[in-house]
Tab-separated table of C-alpha atoms and ligand atoms in Angstrom:
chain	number	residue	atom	x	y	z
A	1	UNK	CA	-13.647	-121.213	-2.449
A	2	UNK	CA	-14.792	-119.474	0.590
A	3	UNK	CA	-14.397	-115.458	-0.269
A	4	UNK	CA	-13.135	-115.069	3.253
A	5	UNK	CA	-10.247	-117.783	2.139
A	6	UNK	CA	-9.505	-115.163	-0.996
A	7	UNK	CA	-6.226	-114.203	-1.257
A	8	UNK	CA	-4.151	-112.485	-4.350
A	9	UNK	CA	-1.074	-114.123	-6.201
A	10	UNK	CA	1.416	-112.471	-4.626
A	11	UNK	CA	3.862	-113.506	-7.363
A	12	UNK	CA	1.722	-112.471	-9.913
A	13	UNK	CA	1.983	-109.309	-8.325
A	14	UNK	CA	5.769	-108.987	-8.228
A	15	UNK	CA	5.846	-110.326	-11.963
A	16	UNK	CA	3.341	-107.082	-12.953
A	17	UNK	CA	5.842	-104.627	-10.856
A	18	UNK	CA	8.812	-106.127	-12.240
A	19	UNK	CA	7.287	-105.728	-16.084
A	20	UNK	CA	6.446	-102.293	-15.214
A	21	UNK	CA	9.460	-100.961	-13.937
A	22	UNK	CA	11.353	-101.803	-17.023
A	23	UNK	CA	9.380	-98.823	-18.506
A	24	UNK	CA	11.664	-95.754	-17.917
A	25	UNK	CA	14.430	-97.888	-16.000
A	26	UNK	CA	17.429	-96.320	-15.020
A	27	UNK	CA	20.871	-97.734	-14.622
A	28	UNK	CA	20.588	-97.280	-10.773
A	29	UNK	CA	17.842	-99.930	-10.142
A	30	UNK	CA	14.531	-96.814	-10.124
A	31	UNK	CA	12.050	-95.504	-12.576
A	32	UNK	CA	12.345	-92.156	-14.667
A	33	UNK	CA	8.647	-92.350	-15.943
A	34	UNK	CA	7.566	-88.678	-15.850
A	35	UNK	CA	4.291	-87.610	-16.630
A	36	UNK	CA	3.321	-87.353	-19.927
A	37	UNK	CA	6.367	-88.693	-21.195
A	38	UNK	CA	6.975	-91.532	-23.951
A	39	UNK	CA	7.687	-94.056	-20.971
A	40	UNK	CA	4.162	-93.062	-19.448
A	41	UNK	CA	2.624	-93.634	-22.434
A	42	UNK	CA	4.071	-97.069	-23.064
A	43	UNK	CA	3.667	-97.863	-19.303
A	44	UNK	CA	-0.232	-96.638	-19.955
A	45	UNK	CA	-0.587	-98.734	-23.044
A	46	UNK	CA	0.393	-101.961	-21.075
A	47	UNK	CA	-2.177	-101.330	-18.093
A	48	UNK	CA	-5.102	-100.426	-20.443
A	49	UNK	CA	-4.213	-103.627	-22.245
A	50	UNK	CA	-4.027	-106.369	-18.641
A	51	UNK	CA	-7.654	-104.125	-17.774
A	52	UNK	CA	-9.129	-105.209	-21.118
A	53	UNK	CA	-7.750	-108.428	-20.442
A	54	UNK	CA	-9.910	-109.182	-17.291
A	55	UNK	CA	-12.665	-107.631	-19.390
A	56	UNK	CA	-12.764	-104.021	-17.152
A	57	UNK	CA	-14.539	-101.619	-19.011
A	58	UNK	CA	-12.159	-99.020	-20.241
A	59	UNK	CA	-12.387	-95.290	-20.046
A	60	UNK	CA	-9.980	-92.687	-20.567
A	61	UNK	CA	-11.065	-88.611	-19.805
A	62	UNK	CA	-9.735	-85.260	-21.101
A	63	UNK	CA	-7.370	-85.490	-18.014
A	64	UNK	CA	-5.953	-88.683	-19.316
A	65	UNK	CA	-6.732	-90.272	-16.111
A	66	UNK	CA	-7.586	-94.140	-16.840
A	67	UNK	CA	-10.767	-96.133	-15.443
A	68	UNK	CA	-11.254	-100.168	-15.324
A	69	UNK	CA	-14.854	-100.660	-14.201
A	70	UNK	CA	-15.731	-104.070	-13.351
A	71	UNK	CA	-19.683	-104.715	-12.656
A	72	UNK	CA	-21.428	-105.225	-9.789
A	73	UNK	CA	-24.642	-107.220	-9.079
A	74	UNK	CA	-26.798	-104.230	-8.539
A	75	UNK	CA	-24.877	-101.933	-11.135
A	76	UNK	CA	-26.576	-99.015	-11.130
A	77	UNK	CA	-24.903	-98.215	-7.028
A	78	UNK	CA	-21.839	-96.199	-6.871
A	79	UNK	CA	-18.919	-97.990	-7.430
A	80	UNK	CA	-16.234	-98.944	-4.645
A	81	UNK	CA	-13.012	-97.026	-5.990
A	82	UNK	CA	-8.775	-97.804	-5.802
A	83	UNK	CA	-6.130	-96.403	-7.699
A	84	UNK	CA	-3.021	-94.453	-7.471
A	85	UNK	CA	-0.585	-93.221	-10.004
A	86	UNK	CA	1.657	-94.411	-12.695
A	87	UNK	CA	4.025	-91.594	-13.280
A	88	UNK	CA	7.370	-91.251	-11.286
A	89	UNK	CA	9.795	-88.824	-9.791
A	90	UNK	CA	13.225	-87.958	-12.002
A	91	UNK	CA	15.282	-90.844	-11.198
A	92	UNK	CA	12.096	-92.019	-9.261
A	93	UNK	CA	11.277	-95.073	-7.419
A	94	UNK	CA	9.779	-98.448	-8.555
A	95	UNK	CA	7.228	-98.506	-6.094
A	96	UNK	CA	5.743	-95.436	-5.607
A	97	UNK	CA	1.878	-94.961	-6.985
A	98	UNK	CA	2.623	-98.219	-9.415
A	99	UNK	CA	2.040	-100.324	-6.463
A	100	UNK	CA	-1.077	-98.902	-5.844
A	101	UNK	CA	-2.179	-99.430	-9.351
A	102	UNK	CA	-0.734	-102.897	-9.376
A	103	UNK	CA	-1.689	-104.023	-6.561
A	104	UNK	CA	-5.910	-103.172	-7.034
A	105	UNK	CA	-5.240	-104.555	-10.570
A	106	UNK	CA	-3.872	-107.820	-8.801
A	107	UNK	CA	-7.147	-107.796	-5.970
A	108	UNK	CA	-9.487	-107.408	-9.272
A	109	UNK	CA	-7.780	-110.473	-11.356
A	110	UNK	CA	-8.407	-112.275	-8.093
A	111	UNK	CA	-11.876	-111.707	-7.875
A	112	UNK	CA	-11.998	-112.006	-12.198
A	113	UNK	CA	-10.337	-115.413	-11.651
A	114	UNK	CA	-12.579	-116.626	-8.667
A	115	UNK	CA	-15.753	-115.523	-10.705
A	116	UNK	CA	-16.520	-113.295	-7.830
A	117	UNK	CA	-19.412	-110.990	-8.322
A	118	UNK	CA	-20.059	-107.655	-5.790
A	119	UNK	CA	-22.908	-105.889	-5.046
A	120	UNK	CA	-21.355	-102.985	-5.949
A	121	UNK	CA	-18.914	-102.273	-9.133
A	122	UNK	CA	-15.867	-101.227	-8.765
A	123	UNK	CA	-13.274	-99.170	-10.606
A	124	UNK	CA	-9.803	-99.453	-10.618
A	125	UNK	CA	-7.974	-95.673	-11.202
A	126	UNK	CA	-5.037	-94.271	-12.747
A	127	UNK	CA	-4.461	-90.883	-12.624
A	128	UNK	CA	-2.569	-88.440	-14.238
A	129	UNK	CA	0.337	-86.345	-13.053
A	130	UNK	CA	0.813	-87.239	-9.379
A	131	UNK	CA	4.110	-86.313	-8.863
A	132	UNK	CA	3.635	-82.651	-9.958
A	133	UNK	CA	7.518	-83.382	-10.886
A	134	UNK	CA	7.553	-82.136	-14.965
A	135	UNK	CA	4.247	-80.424	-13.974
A	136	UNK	CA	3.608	-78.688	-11.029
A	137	UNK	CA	1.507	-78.987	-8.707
A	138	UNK	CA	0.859	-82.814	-7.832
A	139	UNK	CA	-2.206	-84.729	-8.165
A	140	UNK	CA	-3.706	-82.759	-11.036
A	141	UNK	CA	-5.590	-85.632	-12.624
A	142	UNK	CA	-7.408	-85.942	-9.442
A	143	UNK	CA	-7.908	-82.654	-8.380
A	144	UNK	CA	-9.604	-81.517	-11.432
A	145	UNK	CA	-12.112	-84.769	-11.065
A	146	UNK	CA	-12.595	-83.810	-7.814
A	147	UNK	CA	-13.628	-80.118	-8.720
A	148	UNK	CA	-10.750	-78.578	-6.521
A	149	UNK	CA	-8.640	-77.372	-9.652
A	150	UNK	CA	-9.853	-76.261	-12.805
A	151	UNK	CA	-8.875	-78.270	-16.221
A	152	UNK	CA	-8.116	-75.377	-18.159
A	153	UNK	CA	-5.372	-74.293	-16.055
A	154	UNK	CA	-3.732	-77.547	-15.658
A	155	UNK	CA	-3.939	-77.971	-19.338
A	156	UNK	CA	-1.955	-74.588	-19.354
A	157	UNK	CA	0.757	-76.024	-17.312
A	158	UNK	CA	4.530	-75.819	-18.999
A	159	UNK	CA	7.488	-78.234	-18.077
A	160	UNK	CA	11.171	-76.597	-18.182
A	161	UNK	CA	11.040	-76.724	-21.542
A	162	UNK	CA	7.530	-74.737	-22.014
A	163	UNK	CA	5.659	-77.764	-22.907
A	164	UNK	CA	2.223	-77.463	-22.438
A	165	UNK	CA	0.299	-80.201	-20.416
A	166	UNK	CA	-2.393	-80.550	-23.048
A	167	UNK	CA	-0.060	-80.803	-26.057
A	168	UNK	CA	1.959	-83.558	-24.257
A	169	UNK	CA	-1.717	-85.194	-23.122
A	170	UNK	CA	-2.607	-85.212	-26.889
A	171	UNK	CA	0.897	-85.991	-28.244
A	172	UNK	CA	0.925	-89.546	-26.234
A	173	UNK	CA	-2.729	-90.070	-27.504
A	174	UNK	CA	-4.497	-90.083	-24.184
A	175	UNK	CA	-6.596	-86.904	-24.379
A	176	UNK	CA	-9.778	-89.091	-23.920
A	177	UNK	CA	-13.114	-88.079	-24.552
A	178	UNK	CA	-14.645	-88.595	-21.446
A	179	UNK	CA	-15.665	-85.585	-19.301
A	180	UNK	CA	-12.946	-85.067	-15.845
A	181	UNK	CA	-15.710	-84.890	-13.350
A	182	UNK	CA	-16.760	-86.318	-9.944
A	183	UNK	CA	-19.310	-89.231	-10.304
A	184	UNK	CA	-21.083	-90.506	-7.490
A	185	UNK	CA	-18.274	-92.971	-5.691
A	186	UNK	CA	-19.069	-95.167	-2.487
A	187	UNK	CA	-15.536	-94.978	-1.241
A	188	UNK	CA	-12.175	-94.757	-2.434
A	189	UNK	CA	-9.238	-96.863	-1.208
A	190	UNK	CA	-5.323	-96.227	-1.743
A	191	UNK	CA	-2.744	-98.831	-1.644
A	192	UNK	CA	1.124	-96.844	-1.204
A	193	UNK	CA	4.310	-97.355	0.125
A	194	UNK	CA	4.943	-95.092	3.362
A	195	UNK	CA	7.679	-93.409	1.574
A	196	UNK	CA	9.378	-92.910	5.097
A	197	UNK	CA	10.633	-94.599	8.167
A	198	UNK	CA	7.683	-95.104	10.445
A	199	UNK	CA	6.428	-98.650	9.952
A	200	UNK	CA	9.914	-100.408	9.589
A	201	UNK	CA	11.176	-98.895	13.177
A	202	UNK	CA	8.042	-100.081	14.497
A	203	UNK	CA	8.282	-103.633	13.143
A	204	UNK	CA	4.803	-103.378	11.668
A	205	UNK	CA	3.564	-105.086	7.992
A	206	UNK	CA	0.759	-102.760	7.310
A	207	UNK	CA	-0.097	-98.999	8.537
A	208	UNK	CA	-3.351	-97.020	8.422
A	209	UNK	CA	-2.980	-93.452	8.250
A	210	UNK	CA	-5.640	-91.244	9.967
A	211	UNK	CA	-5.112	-89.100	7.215
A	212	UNK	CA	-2.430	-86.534	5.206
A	213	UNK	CA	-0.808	-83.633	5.672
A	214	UNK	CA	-1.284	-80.118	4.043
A	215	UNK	CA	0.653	-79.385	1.298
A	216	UNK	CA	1.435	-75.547	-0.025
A	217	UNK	CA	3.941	-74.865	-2.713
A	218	UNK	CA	5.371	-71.722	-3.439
A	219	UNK	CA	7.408	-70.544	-6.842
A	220	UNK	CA	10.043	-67.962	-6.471
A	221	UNK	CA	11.421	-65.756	-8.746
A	222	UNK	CA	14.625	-63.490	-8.047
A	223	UNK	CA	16.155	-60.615	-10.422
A	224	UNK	CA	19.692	-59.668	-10.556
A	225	UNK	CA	22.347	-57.622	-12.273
A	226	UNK	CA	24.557	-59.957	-14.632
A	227	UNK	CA	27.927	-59.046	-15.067
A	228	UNK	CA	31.716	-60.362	-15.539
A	229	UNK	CA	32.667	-61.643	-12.129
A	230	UNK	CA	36.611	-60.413	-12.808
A	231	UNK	CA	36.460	-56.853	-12.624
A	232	UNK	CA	33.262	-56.708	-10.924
A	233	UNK	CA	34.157	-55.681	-7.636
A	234	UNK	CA	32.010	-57.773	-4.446
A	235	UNK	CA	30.362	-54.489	-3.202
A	236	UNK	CA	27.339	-53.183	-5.183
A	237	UNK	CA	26.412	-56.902	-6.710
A	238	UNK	CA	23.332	-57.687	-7.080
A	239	UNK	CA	24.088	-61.597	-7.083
A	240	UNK	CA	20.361	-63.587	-7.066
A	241	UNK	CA	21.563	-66.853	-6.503
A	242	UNK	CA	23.487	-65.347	-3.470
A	243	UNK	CA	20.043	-63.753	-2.249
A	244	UNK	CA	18.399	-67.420	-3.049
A	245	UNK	CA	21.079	-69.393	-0.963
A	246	UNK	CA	20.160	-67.139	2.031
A	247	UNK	CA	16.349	-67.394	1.694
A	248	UNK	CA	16.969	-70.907	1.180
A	249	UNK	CA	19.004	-71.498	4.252
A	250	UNK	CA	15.918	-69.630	5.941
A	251	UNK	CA	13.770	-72.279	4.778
A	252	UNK	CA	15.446	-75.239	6.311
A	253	UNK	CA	15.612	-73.341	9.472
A	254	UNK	CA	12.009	-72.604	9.435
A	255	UNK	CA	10.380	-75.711	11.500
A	256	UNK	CA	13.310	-75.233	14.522
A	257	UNK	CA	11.662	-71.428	14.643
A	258	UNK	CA	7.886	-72.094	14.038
A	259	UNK	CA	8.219	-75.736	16.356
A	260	UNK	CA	4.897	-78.115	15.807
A	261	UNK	CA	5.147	-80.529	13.315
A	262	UNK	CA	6.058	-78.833	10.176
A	263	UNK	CA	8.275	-79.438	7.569
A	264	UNK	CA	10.036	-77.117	4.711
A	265	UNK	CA	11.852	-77.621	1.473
A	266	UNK	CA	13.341	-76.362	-1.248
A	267	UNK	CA	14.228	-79.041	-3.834
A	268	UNK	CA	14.158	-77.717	-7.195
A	269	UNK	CA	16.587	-74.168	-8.383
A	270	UNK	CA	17.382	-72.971	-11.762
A	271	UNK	CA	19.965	-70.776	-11.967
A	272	UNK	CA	20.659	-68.111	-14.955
A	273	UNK	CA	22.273	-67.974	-17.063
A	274	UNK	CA	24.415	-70.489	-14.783
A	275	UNK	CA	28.138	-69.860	-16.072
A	276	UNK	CA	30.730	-69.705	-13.616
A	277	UNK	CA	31.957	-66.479	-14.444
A	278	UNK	CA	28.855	-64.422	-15.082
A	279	UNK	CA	27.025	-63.448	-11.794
A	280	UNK	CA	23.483	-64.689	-11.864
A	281	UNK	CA	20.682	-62.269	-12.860
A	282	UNK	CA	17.766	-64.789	-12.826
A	283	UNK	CA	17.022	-67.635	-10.142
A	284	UNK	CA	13.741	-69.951	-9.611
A	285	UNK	CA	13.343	-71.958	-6.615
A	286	UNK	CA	10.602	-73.909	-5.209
A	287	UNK	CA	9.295	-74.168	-1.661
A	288	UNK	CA	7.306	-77.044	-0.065
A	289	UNK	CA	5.694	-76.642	3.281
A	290	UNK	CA	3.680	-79.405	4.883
A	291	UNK	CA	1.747	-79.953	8.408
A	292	UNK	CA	-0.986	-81.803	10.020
A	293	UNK	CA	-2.134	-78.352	10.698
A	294	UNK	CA	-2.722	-75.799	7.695
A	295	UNK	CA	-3.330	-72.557	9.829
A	296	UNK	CA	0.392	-73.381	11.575
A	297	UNK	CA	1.791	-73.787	7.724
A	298	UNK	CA	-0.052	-70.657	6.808
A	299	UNK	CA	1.557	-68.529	9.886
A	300	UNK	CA	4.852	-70.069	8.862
A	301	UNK	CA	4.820	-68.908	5.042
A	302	UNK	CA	3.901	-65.399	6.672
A	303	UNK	CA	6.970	-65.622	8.293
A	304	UNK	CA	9.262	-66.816	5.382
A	305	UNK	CA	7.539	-64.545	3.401
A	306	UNK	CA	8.749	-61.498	5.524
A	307	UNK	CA	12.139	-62.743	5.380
A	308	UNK	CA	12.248	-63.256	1.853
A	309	UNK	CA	11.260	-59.569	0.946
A	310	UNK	CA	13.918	-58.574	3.717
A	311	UNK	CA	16.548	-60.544	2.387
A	312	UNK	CA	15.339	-59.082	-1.363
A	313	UNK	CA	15.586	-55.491	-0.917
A	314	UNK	CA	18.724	-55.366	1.160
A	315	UNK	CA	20.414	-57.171	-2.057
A	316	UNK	CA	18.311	-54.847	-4.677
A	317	UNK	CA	16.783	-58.766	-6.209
A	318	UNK	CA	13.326	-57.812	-6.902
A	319	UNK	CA	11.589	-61.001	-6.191
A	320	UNK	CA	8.431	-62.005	-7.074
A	321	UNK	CA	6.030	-65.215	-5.459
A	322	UNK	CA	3.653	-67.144	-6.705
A	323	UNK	CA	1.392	-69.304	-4.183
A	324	UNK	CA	1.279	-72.352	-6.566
A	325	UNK	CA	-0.682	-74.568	-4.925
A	326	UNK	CA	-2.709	-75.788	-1.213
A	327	UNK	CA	-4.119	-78.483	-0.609
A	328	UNK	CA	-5.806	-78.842	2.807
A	329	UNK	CA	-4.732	-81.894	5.373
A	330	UNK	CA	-7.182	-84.663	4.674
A	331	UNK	CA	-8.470	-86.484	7.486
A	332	UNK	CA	-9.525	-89.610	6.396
A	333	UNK	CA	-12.988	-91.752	7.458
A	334	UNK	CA	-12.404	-93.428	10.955
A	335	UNK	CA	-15.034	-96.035	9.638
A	336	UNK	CA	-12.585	-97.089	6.909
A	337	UNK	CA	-8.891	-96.829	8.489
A	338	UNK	CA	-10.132	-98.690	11.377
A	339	UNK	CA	-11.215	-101.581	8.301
A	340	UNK	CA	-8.221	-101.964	7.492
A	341	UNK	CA	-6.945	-102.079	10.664
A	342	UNK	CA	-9.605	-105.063	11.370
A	343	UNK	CA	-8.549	-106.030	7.954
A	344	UNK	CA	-4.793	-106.587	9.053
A	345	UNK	CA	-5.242	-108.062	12.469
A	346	UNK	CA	-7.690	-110.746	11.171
A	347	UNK	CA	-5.024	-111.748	8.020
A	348	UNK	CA	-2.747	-111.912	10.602
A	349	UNK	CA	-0.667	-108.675	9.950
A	350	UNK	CA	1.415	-106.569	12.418
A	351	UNK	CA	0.000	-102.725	12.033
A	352	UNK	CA	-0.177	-99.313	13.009
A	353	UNK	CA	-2.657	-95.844	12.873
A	354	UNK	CA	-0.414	-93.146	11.671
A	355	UNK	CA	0.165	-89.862	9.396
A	356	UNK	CA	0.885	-89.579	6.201
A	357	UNK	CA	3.462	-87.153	5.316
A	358	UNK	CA	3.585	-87.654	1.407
A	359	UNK	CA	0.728	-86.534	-0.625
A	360	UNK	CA	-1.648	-88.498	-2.620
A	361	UNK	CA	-4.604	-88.719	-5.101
A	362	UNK	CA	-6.323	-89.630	-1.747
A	363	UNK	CA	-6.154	-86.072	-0.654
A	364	UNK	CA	-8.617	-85.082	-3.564
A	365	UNK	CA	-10.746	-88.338	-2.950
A	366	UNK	CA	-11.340	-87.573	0.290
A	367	UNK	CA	-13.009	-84.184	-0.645
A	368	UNK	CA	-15.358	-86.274	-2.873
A	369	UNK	CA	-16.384	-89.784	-0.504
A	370	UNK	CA	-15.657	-91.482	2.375
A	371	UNK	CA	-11.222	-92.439	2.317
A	372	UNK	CA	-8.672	-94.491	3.398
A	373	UNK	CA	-5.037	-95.846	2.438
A	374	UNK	CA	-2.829	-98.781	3.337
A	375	UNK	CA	1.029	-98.743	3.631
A	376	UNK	CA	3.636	-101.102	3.535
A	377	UNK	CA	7.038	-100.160	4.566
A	378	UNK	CA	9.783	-98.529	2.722
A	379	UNK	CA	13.000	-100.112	3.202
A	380	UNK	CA	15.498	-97.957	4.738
A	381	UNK	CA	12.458	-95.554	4.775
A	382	UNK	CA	14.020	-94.059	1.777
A	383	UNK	CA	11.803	-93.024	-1.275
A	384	UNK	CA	11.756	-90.659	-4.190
A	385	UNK	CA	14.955	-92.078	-5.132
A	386	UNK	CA	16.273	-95.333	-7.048
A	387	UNK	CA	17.085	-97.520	-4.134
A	388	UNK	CA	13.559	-97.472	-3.168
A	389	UNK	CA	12.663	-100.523	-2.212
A	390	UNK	CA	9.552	-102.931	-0.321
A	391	UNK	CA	9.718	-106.669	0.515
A	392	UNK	CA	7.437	-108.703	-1.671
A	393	UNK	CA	6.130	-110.548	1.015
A	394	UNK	CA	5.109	-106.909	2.628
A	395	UNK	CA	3.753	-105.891	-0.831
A	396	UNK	CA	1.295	-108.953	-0.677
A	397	UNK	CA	0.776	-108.315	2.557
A	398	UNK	CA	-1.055	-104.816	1.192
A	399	UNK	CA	-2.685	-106.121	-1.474
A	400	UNK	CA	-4.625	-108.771	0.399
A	401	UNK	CA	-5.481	-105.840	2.943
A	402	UNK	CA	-6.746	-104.062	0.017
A	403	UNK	CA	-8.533	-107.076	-1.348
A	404	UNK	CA	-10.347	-107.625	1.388
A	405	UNK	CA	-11.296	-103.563	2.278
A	406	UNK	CA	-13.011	-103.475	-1.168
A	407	UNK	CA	-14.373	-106.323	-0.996
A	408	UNK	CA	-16.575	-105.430	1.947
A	409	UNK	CA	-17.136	-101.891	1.085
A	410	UNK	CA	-18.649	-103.465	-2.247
A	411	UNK	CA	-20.922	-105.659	-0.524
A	412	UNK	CA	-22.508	-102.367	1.302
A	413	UNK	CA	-26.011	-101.974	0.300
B	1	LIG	C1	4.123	-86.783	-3.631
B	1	LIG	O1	4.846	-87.567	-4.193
B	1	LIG	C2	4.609	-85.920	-2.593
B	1	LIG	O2	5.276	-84.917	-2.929
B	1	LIG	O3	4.418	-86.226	-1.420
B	2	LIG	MN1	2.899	-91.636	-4.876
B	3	LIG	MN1	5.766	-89.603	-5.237
């Protein structure tokens, strides 16, 4: 077969996806597979099992992030790199980061089945803890291979229930052994839904983003006065999820003030001790600010920031912030995105340059060697929640893209 002919088994593909999400599905059609979690582990098991099957080489490191190298001709070059990530949002998606993982498993059982041999080796990734959901922030497993966090301190990350990330990384037995560390790579490719509305308005099959957005989280913590809500008359409270709903509001207002191309969120709040006739003494929120432009998203926390103390001491909530995490935008290599662009047109599929507004392992990657990623479209542009959704026909679509993009980059000398 002519290697320009190669194409993956698009149903093979689906079949994978459709075995996967049964791991952590919920009655609504998505994925609850959270990080660390029984379901990850089982969902883990399986892929280290169909890598061993196409006779990858199998390594696990103290992150728990998972490596299938396959090798190359000349062996001892850096390898050609794709991944994504396994876990899933609460109530998640059964596309997001599994397609990614899928899909370069499907492009290497391609080139397993068609004996094909590269110049280069390549290794298909899975890392750990994308979603930052259970533990924040995102894309730990990455970042700390990268050198951009530190593993210590994500093994010191708690869930809501003060679960430690280490403890749960041994408990599901994939603490490995290897050392999480950056290794020489040749490039790194990532295969993801858009998670938004971009490339179904535009009618196009495949997109290319130029790169991702920052990302900065925040953690806020507000002290009140508990007390019977009866008898306590409404002057003199010091009500914190009141002072929260305010500060809140002030972040959704936030990009009409700042303008640019910003966006704010607060999607996570627990309130204490959250009885409807006690007045709170103790909220947590989160905030999530994100721009093509970090210096615009730094100005804008300033700004939030002032408003938040405001809003604190005129309701006597002592608040307290911590600035959880910041990861810078990440342009990607113009050598690569305008591959797959090549890649697309020549196979025939409709595409388009663009921005990614979600954040990904590629973020990390990209501080390491030469990046790109290729989207397919989310139905309904709707992601992060059950109904997610992506035609098979568009999910083949990517993983031929993808196919092809590493096989070229592995035939670089
Ligand atoms: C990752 O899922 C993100 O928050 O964009
Ligand atoms: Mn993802
Ligand atoms: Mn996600």
């Amino acid at each position: 077969m002519e290697i320009k002919e190669l194409s993956v088994n698009g149903q093979r593909l689906r079949e994978s996806m459709e075995r996967m999400a049964k791991i952590g599905a919920t009655p609504g059609g998505g994925v609850h597979r959270l990080a660390l979690s029984d379901e990850d582990r089982e969902g883990r098991d399986l892929f280290v099992r169909w890598l061993e099957d196409i006779e990858l080489d199998v390594t696990i490191d103290e992150m728990g992030n998972i490596f299938g190298r396959r090798q190359g001709r000349n062996d001892t070059l850096p390898p050609v790199m794709s991944g994504s990530h396994m876990d899933s949002q609460p109530s998640g998606g059964r596309f997001d980061g599994i397609l990614g993982v899928m899909g370069t498993l499907e492009a290497l059982r391609t080139l397993h089945e068609n004996r094909v041999v590269t110049e280069r080796p390549i290794v298909i990734a899975d890392w750990t803890n994308e979603e930052g959901s259970r533990f924040a922030p995102a894309m730990v497993g990455s970042g700390v291979w990268a050198g951009a966090l530190k593993r210590d301190w994500a093994y010191d990350r708690t869930d809501i229930h003060g679960n430690r990330f280490e403890a749960e990384l041994v408990r599901i037995g994939y603490k490995g052994q290897a050392k999480c560390e950056k290794r020489p790579v040749h490039c790194y490719y990532e295969y993801h839904i858009e998670q938004g509305p971009i490339l179904e308005r535009e009618g196009k099959g495949i997109g290319a983003p130029k790169g991702i957005v920052c990302l900065h989280w925040y953690d806020v913590y507000l002290k009140g006065e508990a007390n019977q809500v009866g008898p306590t008359p409404m002057e003199g409270r010091h009500d914190a999820l009141c002072a929260a709903a305010e500060m809140i509001l002030k972040v959704n207002k936030l990009p009409e003030r700042v303008g640019g191309n910003l966006v704010a969120t607060v999607g996570e709040i627990q309130n204490y001790p959250n009885s409807r006739n006690i007045i709170p003494d103790k909220v947590h929120f989160t905030v999530d600010i994100r721009s093509w432009d970090d210096d615009h998203a730094l100005k804008a926390w300033e700004l939030l920031r002032e408003d938040f103390e405001e809003i604190a001491a005129r309701r006597g909530c002592p608040i307290t912030i911590e600035e959880t995490w910041r990861v810078q935008h990440s342009p990607f290599d113009a050598k690569l995105v305008q591959r797959i662009l090549d890649i697309a047109d020549h196979l025939g599929y409709p595409n388009l340059h663009m921005v990614s507004g979600a954040g990904h392992d590629a973020s990390y990657m990209n501080q390491v060697c030469p990046t790109a990623m290729i989207f397919v479209p989310s139905i309904g542009g709707r992601s992060h929640v059950e109904v997610e959704n992506t035609r098979w026909e568009d999910c083949e679509a990517g993983a031929n893209t993808l196919l092809h993009a590493v096989m070229q980059s592995a035939e670089e000398h």
